[in-house]
Amino acid sequence: MKFATFRMGGRRMTGLVDAEAGKVRPLDMVLGEPVADIVDLIRRYDDLKARLAGIGNEGDAVDLSDVELEAPIPRPARNVMCVGKNYFDHAHEFSRSGFDSSSKDRSDAIPEVPIIFTKVPESVVADGTDIRYPEGISDSIDYEAELAIVIGTGGRGISKDQAYGHVWGYTIINDVTARDIQGRHKQWFLGKSFDTFCPMGPWIVTADELDPASLGVRCWVNDELRQDANTCDLIFDIPTLIETISAGITLQPGDVIATGTPAGVGIGFNPPKYLKRGDRVTIEIEGIGRLANTLR
């Protein structure tokens, strides 16, 4: 199942999406009881799942074109957790770029353990929302197509063999980055946390719908295909990431973990292909959909 957050009639609502039909069914209408948001849905999902699965084509449906999609979790309760250098080819292209403060030289481009950083919740925006050009702050804006995990059952010390049982669903994130800020400060937090630098969506697909170990990941800038990979190429798989992060941090329902980006980011070209005003970045992940945003 696919679930979205959207605005209709001035209200923020949560709905069940039929992407092929271009419809969304507000949950409070089809269930006859309020659902505050997707995190509320996650916490109650085991009790509601059978009822939701039985909805089918019944219930009040609204055209997706008639609502305003928001990010599935418009303001995460905590920072979005992200993974750096988690595809082999991207690790090498980033090492060659000269912006890799995590590597001493090109011989250690592939990390031995996951590299974790975060983006502030305020950076999250929806599909279709403009990415704000940081005039006077940065002129080296880059894109990164990423599969993101949404945690369902929280926990600490989660082992790899139990990790998938803690995943509620998957969505798409564009890990927008100011490369010059990243390089100047020799860390990743500032250059990745600007306002609007975390487009997310268009919705969340529940974990039972996908095999996250083999999903196509593609990214276009305008009409040029820049990234074309598969999640089977991850250096550290999803269970490893969950085990690593939860070893000392208790994961909570609704936590979001972006799993890393494949090769083909702007900084990987010579010369770099940074985004310009008016450039549209479209990310497609198999089984989820498309997330598209324009830099303005």
Coordinates of N, CA and C in Angstrom, one line a residue, residues 94 98-101 118-119 132-142 176-195 197 267 274:
F94 N 33.4 10.3 -5.6 CA 33.5 11.3 -4.5 C 34.9 11.5 -4.0
G98 N 37.9 15.6 -4.6 CA 38.7 16.5 -3.7 C 37.8 17.0 -2.6
F99 N 36.6 16.6 -2.5 CA 35.7 17.1 -1.4 C 35.5 16.1 -0.3
D100 N 36.2 15.0 -0.4 CA 35.9 13.9 0.6 C 36.8 14.0 1.8
S101 N 36.3 14.6 2.9 CA 37.0 14.7 4.1 C 37.1 13.4 4.9
T118 N 23.5 13.7 9.4 CA 22.0 14.0 9.4 C 21.7 15.3 8.7
K119 N 20.4 15.4 8.4 CA 19.9 16.6 7.8 C 18.8 17.1 8.8
R132 N 15.3 25.9 -2.9 CA 15.7 27.4 -2.8 C 17.1 27.5 -3.1
Y133 N 17.5 28.3 -4.1 CA 18.9 28.6 -4.4 C 19.4 29.5 -3.3
P134 N 20.5 29.1 -2.7 CA 21.1 29.8 -1.5 C 21.9 31.0 -2.0
E135 N 21.3 32.0 -2.5 CA 22.0 33.2 -3.1 C 23.0 33.8 -2.1
G136 N 24.2 33.9 -2.5 CA 25.2 34.5 -1.7 C 25.9 33.6 -0.7
I137 N 25.4 32.4 -0.6 CA 25.9 31.4 0.3 C 26.7 30.3 -0.4
S138 N 26.1 29.8 -1.5 CA 26.7 28.7 -2.2 C 26.3 28.8 -3.7
D139 N 27.3 28.4 -4.5 CA 27.0 28.4 -6.0 C 27.3 27.0 -6.5
S140 N 27.4 26.0 -5.7 CA 27.8 24.6 -6.1 C 26.7 23.6 -5.6
I141 N 25.5 23.7 -6.1 CA 24.4 22.9 -5.6 C 24.3 21.6 -6.4
D142 N 24.3 20.5 -5.6 CA 24.3 19.2 -6.2 C 23.0 18.4 -5.8
V176 N 20.0 17.0 -1.4 CA 20.6 18.2 -2.0 C 21.7 18.7 -1.2
T177 N 22.8 19.1 -1.8 CA 24.0 19.4 -1.1 C 24.7 20.6 -1.7
A178 N 25.2 21.5 -0.8 CA 26.0 22.6 -1.2 C 27.5 22.2 -1.1
R179 N 28.1 21.8 -2.2 CA 29.4 21.2 -2.2 C 30.5 22.1 -1.7
D180 N 30.4 23.4 -2.0 CA 31.4 24.3 -1.5 C 31.4 24.4 0.0
I181 N 30.2 24.4 0.6 CA 30.0 24.5 2.0 C 30.5 23.1 2.6
Q182 N 30.2 22.1 2.0 CA 30.7 20.7 2.5 C 32.2 20.7 2.5
G183 N 32.8 21.2 1.4 CA 34.3 21.2 1.4 C 34.9 22.1 2.3
R184 N 34.4 23.3 2.5 CA 35.0 24.4 3.3 C 35.0 24.0 4.8
H185 N 33.9 23.4 5.2 CA 33.7 23.0 6.6 C 34.2 21.6 7.0
K186 N 34.6 20.8 5.9 CA 35.1 19.5 6.1 C 34.2 18.6 6.9
Q187 N 32.9 18.8 6.7 CA 31.9 17.9 7.3 C 30.6 18.1 6.4
W188 N 29.6 17.3 6.7 CA 28.5 17.2 5.7 C 27.2 17.8 6.2
F189 N 27.1 18.1 7.5 CA 25.9 18.6 8.1 C 25.4 19.9 7.5
L190 N 26.3 20.9 7.5 CA 25.8 22.3 7.1 C 25.4 22.3 5.7
G191 N 26.2 21.8 4.8 CA 26.0 21.9 3.4 C 24.8 21.0 2.9
K192 N 24.3 20.2 3.8 CA 23.1 19.3 3.4 C 21.9 19.7 4.1
S193 N 21.9 20.7 5.0 CA 20.8 21.0 5.9 C 20.1 22.3 5.6
F194 N 20.5 23.0 4.4 CA 19.8 24.2 4.1 C 18.3 24.0 4.0
D195 N 17.6 25.1 4.2 CA 16.1 25.0 3.9 C 15.9 24.5 2.5
F197 N 16.5 21.6 1.3 CA 17.5 20.7 0.8 C 17.2 19.2 1.0
I267 N 29.1 16.5 -8.9 CA 30.5 16.7 -8.6 C 31.4 15.5 -9.2
Y274 N 27.1 21.2 -11.7 CA 26.2 21.7 -10.6 C 24.9 22.2 -11.2

